[in-house]
Coordinates of C-alpha atoms (C1' of nucleotides) in Angstrom, one line a residue:
Chain A
M550 CA -3.5 9.9 7.2
L551 CA -5.0 10.1 10.0
E552 CA -8.1 7.2 10.7
L553 CA -11.5 9.2 11.0
N554 CA -13.0 6.9 13.5
Y555 CA -10.0 8.0 15.7
I556 CA -10.4 11.6 14.8
R557 CA -14.3 11.2 15.5
E558 CA -14.3 9.5 18.4
N559 CA -10.9 11.0 20.2
T560 CA -10.8 14.4 19.2
A561 CA -9.5 15.9 22.0
E562 CA -6.4 13.5 22.3
V563 CA -5.7 14.1 18.6
A564 CA -5.8 18.1 19.2
E565 CA -3.2 17.1 22.1
R566 CA -1.0 14.8 20.0
L567 CA -0.8 17.4 17.4
A568 CA -0.1 20.1 20.0
I569 CA 3.2 18.4 20.5
K570 CA 4.0 19.1 16.7
N571 CA 3.1 22.4 17.5
I572 CA -0.3 22.3 15.5
D573 CA -3.1 24.0 16.7
A574 CA -5.5 21.5 14.8
S575 CA -8.9 22.3 16.9
G576 CA -10.3 24.3 14.0
I577 CA -9.6 21.7 11.4
L578 CA -10.5 19.0 13.5
Q579 CA -13.8 20.5 14.2
Q580 CA -14.4 21.3 10.4
I581 CA -14.0 17.4 9.6
K582 CA -16.2 16.4 12.0
E583 CA -18.8 19.1 11.0
I584 CA -18.5 17.9 7.6
D585 CA -19.0 14.3 8.5
I586 CA -22.3 14.9 9.6
R587 CA -23.1 16.5 6.4
R588 CA -21.3 13.6 4.4
R589 CA -23.2 11.1 6.4
E590 CA -26.5 13.1 5.8
A591 CA -25.8 13.3 2.2
Q592 CA -24.8 9.6 2.1
K593 CA -28.4 8.5 3.4
D594 CA -30.0 10.6 1.2
L595 CA -28.0 9.2 -1.6
D596 CA -28.3 5.4 -0.8
D597 CA -32.0 6.1 0.0
N598 CA -32.8 7.5 -3.7
L599 CA -30.7 4.9 -4.9
A600 CA -32.6 2.1 -3.2
E601 CA -35.6 3.1 -4.5
A602 CA -34.8 3.1 -7.6
N603 CA -33.3 -0.3 -7.5
A604 CA -36.5 -1.2 -6.1
I605 CA -38.6 0.1 -9.0
A606 CA -35.9 -1.1 -11.8
R607 CA -37.0 -5.0 -10.5
Q608 CA -40.7 -4.0 -10.4
V609 CA -40.4 -3.2 -13.9
G610 CA -38.4 -6.1 -14.9
E611 CA -41.2 -8.1 -13.1
L612 CA -44.2 -6.3 -14.9
F613 CA -42.3 -6.6 -18.7
K614 CA -42.1 -10.1 -17.9
T615 CA -46.0 -10.9 -16.8
G616 CA -46.9 -8.6 -19.6
K617 CA -47.8 -5.7 -17.9
A618 CA -46.4 -3.0 -19.9
S619 CA -48.2 0.3 -19.5
E620 CA -47.9 -0.1 -15.7
A621 CA -43.9 -1.0 -15.9
N622 CA -44.1 2.7 -18.4
A623 CA -45.4 4.4 -15.2
L624 CA -43.1 3.2 -13.1
K625 CA -40.2 4.4 -15.5
V626 CA -41.2 7.9 -15.2
R627 CA -40.7 7.9 -11.5
N628 CA -37.3 6.4 -12.1
A629 CA -36.5 9.1 -14.5
E630 CA -37.2 11.8 -11.7
L631 CA -35.2 9.5 -9.0
K632 CA -32.1 10.0 -11.7
I633 CA -32.4 13.6 -12.1
Q634 CA -32.2 13.8 -8.1
A635 CA -29.8 11.2 -7.7
K636 CA -27.1 13.0 -10.1
E637 CA -27.5 16.1 -7.4
L638 CA -27.5 14.0 -4.6
Q639 CA -23.9 12.1 -5.6
D640 CA -22.6 15.5 -6.8
N641 CA -23.4 17.1 -3.2
F642 CA -21.5 13.6 -1.8
D643 CA -18.9 14.1 -3.6
K644 CA -18.0 17.2 -3.1
L645 CA -18.6 16.9 0.8
F646 CA -16.5 13.8 0.9
L647 CA -13.7 15.1 -1.2
E648 CA -13.7 18.3 1.1
Q649 CA -13.4 16.2 4.0
N650 CA -11.0 14.1 2.8
N651 CA -8.9 17.4 1.4
L652 CA -9.1 18.2 5.4
L653 CA -8.0 14.7 6.4
V654 CA -4.9 14.9 4.3
Q655 CA -3.2 18.5 5.4
L656 CA -3.2 16.8 9.2
P657 CA 0.4 15.2 9.7
N658 CA 0.7 12.3 12.0
V659 CA 0.2 12.5 15.7
P660 CA 3.4 11.9 17.8
H661 CA 3.7 9.7 20.7
F662 CA 3.1 11.4 23.9
S663 CA 6.6 10.8 24.7
V664 CA 7.8 13.1 22.1
P665 CA 9.7 16.1 23.4
R666 CA 8.1 19.4 22.7
G667 CA 10.2 21.9 20.7
K668 CA 10.6 23.9 17.3
T669 CA 14.1 23.2 16.2
P670 CA 17.0 20.3 15.8
E671 CA 18.0 22.0 19.5
D672 CA 15.2 20.8 20.9
N673 CA 15.8 17.4 20.1
E674 CA 16.6 15.1 22.9
I675 CA 20.0 13.3 23.1
V676 CA 18.8 10.0 24.4
H677 CA 22.1 8.1 24.2
S678 CA 25.5 8.5 23.4
E679 CA 28.7 6.3 22.9
G680 CA 32.1 5.6 21.6
T681 CA 35.0 7.4 21.9
M682 CA 35.9 10.7 20.0
P683 CA 38.7 10.2 17.8
Q684 CA 41.8 12.1 18.6
L685 CA 42.9 13.3 14.6
Y686 CA 46.7 13.8 13.9
E687 CA 48.0 17.1 13.0
G688 CA 47.6 16.8 8.9
A689 CA 43.9 15.4 9.2
V690 CA 41.8 16.8 6.4
P691 CA 38.2 16.6 5.3
H692 CA 37.0 13.7 3.6
W693 CA 36.5 15.4 0.2
D694 CA 40.4 15.9 0.4
L695 CA 40.7 12.3 1.4
A696 CA 38.9 11.7 -1.2
S697 CA 41.1 12.9 -4.0
K698 CA 44.2 12.2 -1.7
Y699 CA 43.8 8.3 -2.1
D700 CA 41.8 9.0 -5.4
I701 CA 38.8 6.7 -4.0
I702 CA 35.7 9.0 -5.0
D703 CA 35.8 11.6 -7.9
F704 CA 33.6 14.4 -7.4
E705 CA 35.0 16.1 -10.7
L706 CA 34.6 13.2 -12.8
G707 CA 30.9 13.1 -11.9
N708 CA 30.3 16.7 -12.7
K709 CA 31.6 15.8 -16.1
V710 CA 29.4 13.2 -16.8
T711 CA 26.5 13.5 -15.0
G712 CA 26.3 16.8 -12.5
A713 CA 26.9 17.9 -9.3
G714 CA 25.8 15.2 -6.4
F715 CA 26.5 12.4 -8.2
P716 CA 30.2 11.1 -7.8
F717 CA 32.3 8.1 -9.3
Y718 CA 33.7 5.7 -6.4
K719 CA 37.0 4.4 -7.7
G720 CA 39.4 1.4 -6.9
Q721 CA 39.6 0.9 -2.9
G722 CA 36.9 3.4 -2.8
A723 CA 34.4 1.3 -4.6
R724 CA 35.4 -1.6 -3.0
L725 CA 34.4 -0.1 0.5
Q726 CA 31.0 0.8 -1.0
R727 CA 30.4 -2.7 -2.2
A728 CA 31.6 -4.2 1.3
L729 CA 29.4 -1.7 3.2
I730 CA 26.4 -2.6 1.3
G731 CA 27.4 -6.7 2.0
F732 CA 28.0 -5.8 5.8
F733 CA 24.8 -4.1 6.1
L734 CA 22.6 -6.7 4.5
D735 CA 24.2 -9.6 6.0
N736 CA 23.7 -8.0 9.2
A737 CA 19.9 -7.4 8.4
V738 CA 19.6 -11.0 7.3
E739 CA 21.1 -12.4 10.5
A740 CA 18.5 -10.2 12.2
G741 CA 15.8 -11.9 10.6
Y742 CA 14.8 -9.6 7.9
L743 CA 13.8 -10.8 4.7
E744 CA 16.4 -9.4 1.7
I745 CA 14.8 -7.8 -1.0
Q746 CA 16.0 -6.3 -4.4
P747 CA 13.1 -3.9 -5.6
P748 CA 12.6 -2.1 -8.4
L749 CA 14.4 1.7 -8.4
V750 CA 11.4 3.2 -10.2
V751 CA 8.0 3.3 -9.0
N752 CA 4.6 4.5 -10.5
E753 CA 2.3 7.3 -9.2
A754 CA -0.1 4.8 -6.9
S755 CA 3.3 4.0 -4.9
G756 CA 4.5 7.3 -4.4
Y757 CA 1.2 8.2 -2.9
G758 CA 0.9 5.5 -0.7
T759 CA 4.2 5.9 1.2
G760 CA 3.5 9.6 1.1
Q761 CA 6.0 11.5 -1.1
L762 CA 2.9 12.3 -3.5
P763 CA 1.2 14.6 -3.8
D764 CA 3.1 17.2 -1.9
K765 CA 6.6 15.9 -2.3
D766 CA 6.9 15.2 -5.8
G767 CA 9.6 17.7 -6.1
Q768 CA 12.1 16.1 -4.3
M769 CA 11.8 12.9 -7.1
Y770 CA 13.1 12.5 -10.0
Y771 CA 10.4 11.8 -12.8
C772 CA 10.6 10.2 -16.0
E773 CA 7.9 11.9 -17.8
V774 CA 7.0 9.9 -21.0
D775 CA 6.5 6.8 -18.7
K776 CA 5.1 8.5 -15.6
L777 CA 7.5 6.7 -13.2
Y778 CA 9.5 8.5 -10.3
L779 CA 13.1 7.3 -9.5
I780 CA 12.6 6.2 -5.4
P781 CA 14.2 8.3 -3.4
T782 CA 14.5 5.6 -0.7
A783 CA 13.6 1.4 -1.0
E784 CA 11.1 2.1 1.6
V785 CA 8.9 3.3 -1.4
P786 CA 8.7 0.0 -3.2
I787 CA 9.1 -1.9 0.2
T788 CA 6.2 -0.8 2.2
N789 CA 3.8 -0.6 -1.3
I790 CA 4.2 -4.3 -1.6
Y791 CA 1.5 -4.2 1.1
R792 CA -0.7 -1.6 -0.8
D793 CA -4.2 -3.1 -0.6
V794 CA -3.1 -5.7 1.1
I795 CA -4.6 -7.7 4.1
V796 CA -2.1 -9.4 6.0
K797 CA -2.5 -12.8 8.2
P798 CA -1.7 -11.9 11.6
D799 CA 0.3 -14.6 12.5
N800 CA 3.0 -13.4 9.8
L801 CA 3.3 -10.5 11.9
P802 CA 5.9 -9.0 12.4
I803 CA 7.1 -8.7 8.5
K804 CA 10.7 -7.8 8.2
N805 CA 12.1 -6.5 5.0
V806 CA 15.4 -5.4 4.3
A807 CA 16.3 -3.7 0.8
Y808 CA 19.6 -2.1 -0.6
S809 CA 19.0 0.3 -3.3
N810 CA 20.2 3.6 -4.6
C811 CA 18.6 6.8 -3.8
F812 CA 17.6 9.8 -6.0
R813 CA 17.0 12.9 -4.4
R814 CA 16.9 16.2 -6.6
E815 CA 17.4 18.0 -3.1
A816 CA 16.2 21.3 -4.3
G817 CA 16.7 24.0 -2.3
S818 CA 20.2 23.0 -0.6
Y819 CA 23.3 24.6 -0.3
G820 CA 26.6 25.8 1.4
K821 CA 28.6 23.2 3.7
D822 CA 25.9 21.1 4.1
V823 CA 26.1 19.9 0.7
R824 CA 30.3 19.4 0.1
G825 CA 31.5 16.4 -0.2
L826 CA 29.6 12.9 0.3
N827 CA 27.3 15.4 2.7
R828 CA 24.4 15.2 0.5
L829 CA 24.3 13.7 -2.9
H830 CA 21.4 13.5 -5.7
Q831 CA 22.2 9.8 -5.8
F832 CA 23.3 7.6 -3.2
D833 CA 23.2 4.0 -1.5
K834 CA 21.0 2.9 1.5
V835 CA 20.2 -0.4 3.2
E836 CA 16.6 0.2 4.7
I837 CA 15.0 -2.0 7.1
V838 CA 11.1 -1.8 7.2
Q839 CA 8.8 -3.7 9.4
I840 CA 5.0 -4.4 9.6
Q841 CA 3.7 -5.1 13.3
H842 CA 0.5 -5.5 15.3
P843 CA -0.3 -2.2 16.6
D844 CA -0.1 -3.3 20.3
K845 CA 3.6 -4.0 19.4
S846 CA 5.0 -1.2 17.1
Y847 CA 6.6 0.6 20.0
E848 CA 8.8 -2.6 21.3
T849 CA 9.8 -3.3 17.3
L850 CA 10.8 0.4 17.4
E851 CA 12.8 0.0 20.1
E852 CA 14.1 -3.7 18.6
M853 CA 15.2 -1.7 15.5
R854 CA 16.7 1.4 17.2
N855 CA 19.0 -1.0 19.1
Y856 CA 19.4 -2.9 15.8
V857 CA 20.9 0.3 14.5
A858 CA 23.2 1.0 17.4
G859 CA 24.6 -2.2 16.8
L860 CA 26.1 -1.4 13.2
L861 CA 27.7 1.7 14.3
R862 CA 29.1 -0.3 17.1
K863 CA 30.5 -2.7 15.2
L864 CA 32.1 0.0 12.7
E865 CA 33.5 1.5 15.6
L866 CA 31.9 5.1 15.2
P867 CA 31.3 7.5 18.2
F868 CA 27.3 8.1 17.7
R869 CA 24.5 9.4 19.4
I870 CA 20.8 9.1 19.0
L871 CA 18.0 11.5 19.2
K872 CA 14.8 11.7 20.1
L873 CA 13.3 14.1 17.9
C874 CA 11.2 16.7 19.1
G875 CA 7.3 17.5 17.6
G876 CA 8.9 20.4 15.4
D877 CA 11.7 18.4 13.8
M878 CA 10.0 14.9 13.2
S879 CA 8.8 14.2 9.5
F880 CA 5.1 14.8 8.4
T881 CA 4.3 10.8 8.6
S882 CA 6.0 10.0 11.8
S883 CA 4.9 9.7 15.4
L884 CA 8.0 9.0 16.9
T885 CA 11.5 9.3 15.4
Y886 CA 15.0 8.2 16.3
D887 CA 17.5 9.9 14.4
F888 CA 21.0 8.7 14.6
E889 CA 24.3 10.9 14.0
V890 CA 28.0 9.9 13.4
Y891 CA 30.7 12.2 14.5
S892 CA 32.8 13.0 11.6
A893 CA 36.1 14.4 13.0
A894 CA 37.5 16.2 10.5
Q895 CA 34.4 18.5 9.8
Q896 CA 33.4 18.4 13.4
R897 CA 30.0 17.7 12.8
W898 CA 27.3 15.5 13.7
L899 CA 26.2 13.8 10.4
E900 CA 22.7 12.1 10.3
V901 CA 23.1 8.6 9.2
S902 CA 19.9 7.1 9.9
S903 CA 16.4 7.5 10.9
V904 CA 14.5 5.0 12.4
S905 CA 10.5 5.7 12.7
N906 CA 7.4 4.2 13.7
F907 CA 4.4 5.7 11.5
E908 CA 1.7 4.0 13.4
S909 CA -1.1 3.5 11.2
F910 CA -0.8 6.6 9.1
Q911 CA 1.0 5.0 6.1
A912 CA -1.0 1.7 6.6
N913 CA -4.5 3.9 6.3
R914 CA -3.0 5.3 3.2
M915 CA -2.2 2.5 1.6
K916 CA -5.1 0.3 3.0
L917 CA -2.5 -2.2 4.7
R918 CA -4.5 -4.3 7.0
F919 CA -4.5 -7.4 9.2
K920 CA -7.7 -9.5 10.8
D921 CA -7.5 -9.2 14.6
Q922 CA -8.8 -12.3 16.7
N923 CA -12.5 -10.9 16.5
G924 CA -12.3 -11.0 12.6
K925 CA -12.4 -7.3 12.4
T926 CA -10.0 -6.0 10.0
R927 CA -7.6 -3.3 11.4
L928 CA -4.7 -1.3 10.0
C929 CA -1.0 -2.3 10.7
H930 CA 1.4 -0.4 12.0
T931 CA 4.6 0.5 9.9
L932 CA 8.2 1.3 10.7
N933 CA 11.5 1.7 8.9
G934 CA 14.6 2.6 9.4
S935 CA 17.7 3.1 7.3
A936 CA 20.5 0.7 8.4
L937 CA 22.1 2.2 7.1
A938 CA 22.6 5.4 4.5
L939 CA 26.5 5.1 3.0
P940 CA 28.0 8.2 2.1
R941 CA 28.2 9.9 5.6
I942 CA 29.1 6.4 7.2
V943 CA 32.0 6.7 4.5
A944 CA 32.6 10.2 5.3
S945 CA 33.2 9.5 9.1
L946 CA 34.9 6.5 8.7
L947 CA 37.5 8.2 6.3
E948 CA 37.8 11.1 8.7
N949 CA 37.9 9.5 11.9
N950 CA 40.4 6.8 11.0
Q951 CA 42.7 8.9 8.6
T952 CA 46.5 8.2 9.9
S953 CA 49.7 9.3 8.6
E954 CA 50.0 5.9 6.7
G955 CA 46.3 5.5 5.2
I956 CA 43.0 5.3 6.2
K957 CA 42.4 2.2 8.8
I958 CA 39.4 -0.3 8.1
P959 CA 37.6 -1.3 11.3
A960 CA 37.9 -4.9 12.0
A961 CA 34.4 -5.9 11.0
L962 CA 34.2 -4.0 7.9
A963 CA 37.7 -5.5 6.4
K964 CA 36.4 -9.2 6.0
Y965 CA 34.2 -7.5 3.4
T966 CA 36.7 -5.0 1.9
G967 CA 39.6 -7.3 2.0
F968 CA 42.0 -4.9 3.1
D969 CA 42.4 -2.9 6.1
M970 CA 43.8 0.4 5.6
I971 CA 43.5 2.6 2.5
R972 CA 46.7 4.0 0.9
Chain B
rG1164 C1' 7.8 -0.4 -32.1
rG1165 C1' 4.1 -3.4 -35.6
rA1166 C1' -0.5 -7.3 -34.8
rG1167 C1' -3.8 -9.8 -32.2
rA1168 C1' -5.9 -11.3 -27.3
rG1169 C1' -7.6 -10.0 -22.4
rA1170 C1' -8.5 -7.6 -17.6
rU1171 C1' -14.3 -11.3 -13.0
rG1172 C1' -13.7 -12.3 -5.4
rG1173 C1' -7.0 -15.2 -1.7
rC1174 C1' -6.1 -18.3 -6.4
rC1175 C1' -8.4 -21.0 -10.7
rG1176 C1' -12.6 -20.1 -13.4
rA1177 C1' -18.0 -19.8 -15.6
rG1178 C1' -21.1 -15.9 -16.3
rU1179 C1' -23.5 -11.5 -23.4
rG1180 C1' -29.1 -7.0 -20.1
rG1181 C1' -32.8 -8.1 -14.6
rU1182 C1' -33.7 -13.1 -9.8
rC1183 C1' -25.6 -11.7 -10.0
rG1184 C1' -21.7 -9.9 -4.5
rA1185 C1' -21.5 -13.3 -8.7
rA1186 C1' -21.6 -20.7 -10.4
rG1187 C1' -18.0 -24.3 -9.8
rG1188 C1' -13.2 -25.7 -8.4
rC1189 C1' -9.3 -25.1 -5.3
rG1190 C1' -7.4 -22.7 -0.8
rC1191 C1' -8.5 -21.5 4.1
rA1192 C1' -11.5 -21.5 8.8
rC1193 C1' -14.6 -24.3 12.1
rG1194 C1' -17.5 -29.2 12.9
rC1195 C1' -18.3 -34.3 12.2
rC1196 C1' -15.8 -39.0 11.0
rU1197 C1' -10.9 -41.5 13.0
rG1198 C1' -7.0 -44.3 18.1
rG1199 C1' -4.4 -40.0 15.4
rA1200 C1' -3.7 -38.6 10.4
rA1201 C1' -5.1 -38.8 5.4
rA1202 C1' -9.5 -39.7 2.8
rG1203 C1' -14.7 -38.4 3.2
rU1204 C1' -18.4 -35.3 4.8
rG1205 C1' -21.1 -30.7 6.5
rU1206 C1' -21.1 -25.5 7.6
rG1207 C1' -18.9 -20.7 6.8
rU1208 C1' -15.6 -17.8 4.0
rA1209 C1' -14.7 -9.9 -0.3
rU1210 C1' -14.2 -4.7 0.9
rA1211 C1' -15.6 0.4 2.3
rC1212 C1' -19.2 3.5 4.0
rG1213 C1' -24.3 4.5 5.8
rC1214 C1' -28.7 3.4 8.6
rC1215 C1' -28.9 1.1 14.2
rA1216 C1' -26.8 2.5 21.5
rA1217 C1' -24.9 -2.1 19.7
rA1218 C1' -25.4 -7.6 17.7
rA1219 C1' -28.3 -9.3 14.2
rG1220 C1' -30.1 -7.2 10.5
rC1221 C1' -31.0 -3.6 6.7
rG1222 C1' -29.3 -0.3 2.7
rU1223 C1' -25.6 1.9 -0.9
rA1224 C1' -21.3 1.3 -3.7
rU1225 C1' -17.3 -1.8 -5.7
rC1226 C1' -16.5 -7.8 -11.5
rA1227 C1' -9.3 -3.0 -14.3
rU1228 C1' -10.4 2.8 -13.9
rG1229 C1' -13.4 6.8 -16.1
rG1230 C1' -17.8 8.0 -18.8
rG1231 C1' -22.0 6.9 -21.5
rU1232 C1' -26.8 4.0 -23.4
rU1233 C1' -30.8 1.6 -20.4
rC1234 C1' -36.6 1.3 -16.2
rG1235 C1' -32.1 -2.0 -15.1
rA1236 C1' -24.9 -2.9 -16.7
rA1237 C1' -19.9 -7.8 -15.2
rU1238 C1' -22.9 -8.3 -19.6
rC1239 C1' -23.7 -3.3 -24.6
rC1240 C1' -20.8 1.3 -26.5
rC1241 C1' -16.4 5.2 -26.0
rA1242 C1' -11.9 6.5 -23.9
rU1243 C1' -7.8 5.6 -20.5
rU1244 C1' -4.8 1.9 -17.8
rC1245 C1' -2.1 -2.5 -17.4
rU1246 C1' -1.3 -7.7 -18.8
rC1247 C1' -0.3 -11.5 -22.3
rU1248 C1' 0.8 -14.1 -26.9
rC1249 C1' 2.9 -13.8 -32.0
rC1250 C1' 7.0 -10.6 -34.9
rG1251 C1' 10.8 -7.3 -34.6
rC1252 C1' 14.7 -5.1 -31.9
rC1253 C1' 17.9 -6.3 -27.6
rA1254 C1' 21.0 -6.8 -21.9

RNA sequence: GGAGAGAUGGCCGAGUGGUCGAAGGCGCACGCCUGGAAAGUGUGUAUACGCCAAAAGCGUAUCAUGGGUUCGAAUCCCAUUCUCUCCGCCA
């Protein structure tokens, strides 16, 4: 949620930034400001009423103590009137406050000024690409065929036991998963992140804190009886650690990394996008999260971008980095880099990571703050990124490294798998 | 799952109708003391919103959450949520 003060004091800038997301917010911004004026008036009226009532209550107490019961009783009459008024004033204030809030939560985060304009993924800006495109041998096939050829991932078994999108990993496939998780976590710890194992289910307040609720609840699995949500990403529990927290500025940046299973209902997905490992209902991901001082969050974003690039380099995968255009960015992000690896047999680029700066958008919702040098309480900036999501990494590793003898494992990873070839 | 107890500030903990945003302690910050430190000592130390050009100051709300009783609620009543203890079950 955008900060009200920012909207109030920099209305034009907010509108300008939202325009990058192709949103004409001038109307809604104006509405927010108008309601704001009325809301403040309403609060003033209510506060005055309550102040008078409080004063009378004090007097009444005083009068009773000194035995002036009749005077006290006279004052009670006035308070009875005030109380009736207060109810109306409170209702009026609540109504305006809610109305304003409803408008505020509709507004997406404001993009950074460097975000390219555009509407569709075609308008994303390729800011970097590296690695060599693999030359596949003649018998090369997509990863879903490799999965059954080497008996390392079993989609059929998943269908039987659970349903589509819940594969079994077996033998060298299972080992490869474990190796990747270890590899990603070790790298992150090496880079100064604190390793955390979070709960895989969260309560409603946490879902709201990171923005999955209220609108995107259809994308999460929900345990009705316990009112708990299965996490779609470790970002949710990890960021919510800091909900309603005022951190010490000396502790910034806070760097956490977590491996978790991720659960996504992916309602409405279909076609070639969901084939094989391309889109699953349950998958593994290592997520990095940073909480940073507002002045330094963009430096941090670049640091995180370089970190993720380093991982892909070590895995010897050809990749490119996109700076998402306004139209393709998420609701909550100010600037997002997507990482895509090339999966040679499918001849497609697959998104394997998304690194974003949310500025104070999430922090405002979560009331995550710090005290600055003047002792003023301010909102932190939050950032996160996948580092990395496993399934598409596995897809491209399998496809790109297949040979007639088997599938080669990159050297950096072979230390973790214990083998350098899937046969 | 059964029975009981509880939820107060960063933490511990007092507070059973008014003067309580809340004693006391710990922690933290700053100062004094010291050659330096420890000890000691003094002061300060919640958040949000509003009023004000702004600082100072003032007002309002917040003692798990929501409602109620009352002139007045941390304190009384009701509901909800959560936590703890014991028993049962169990990795």
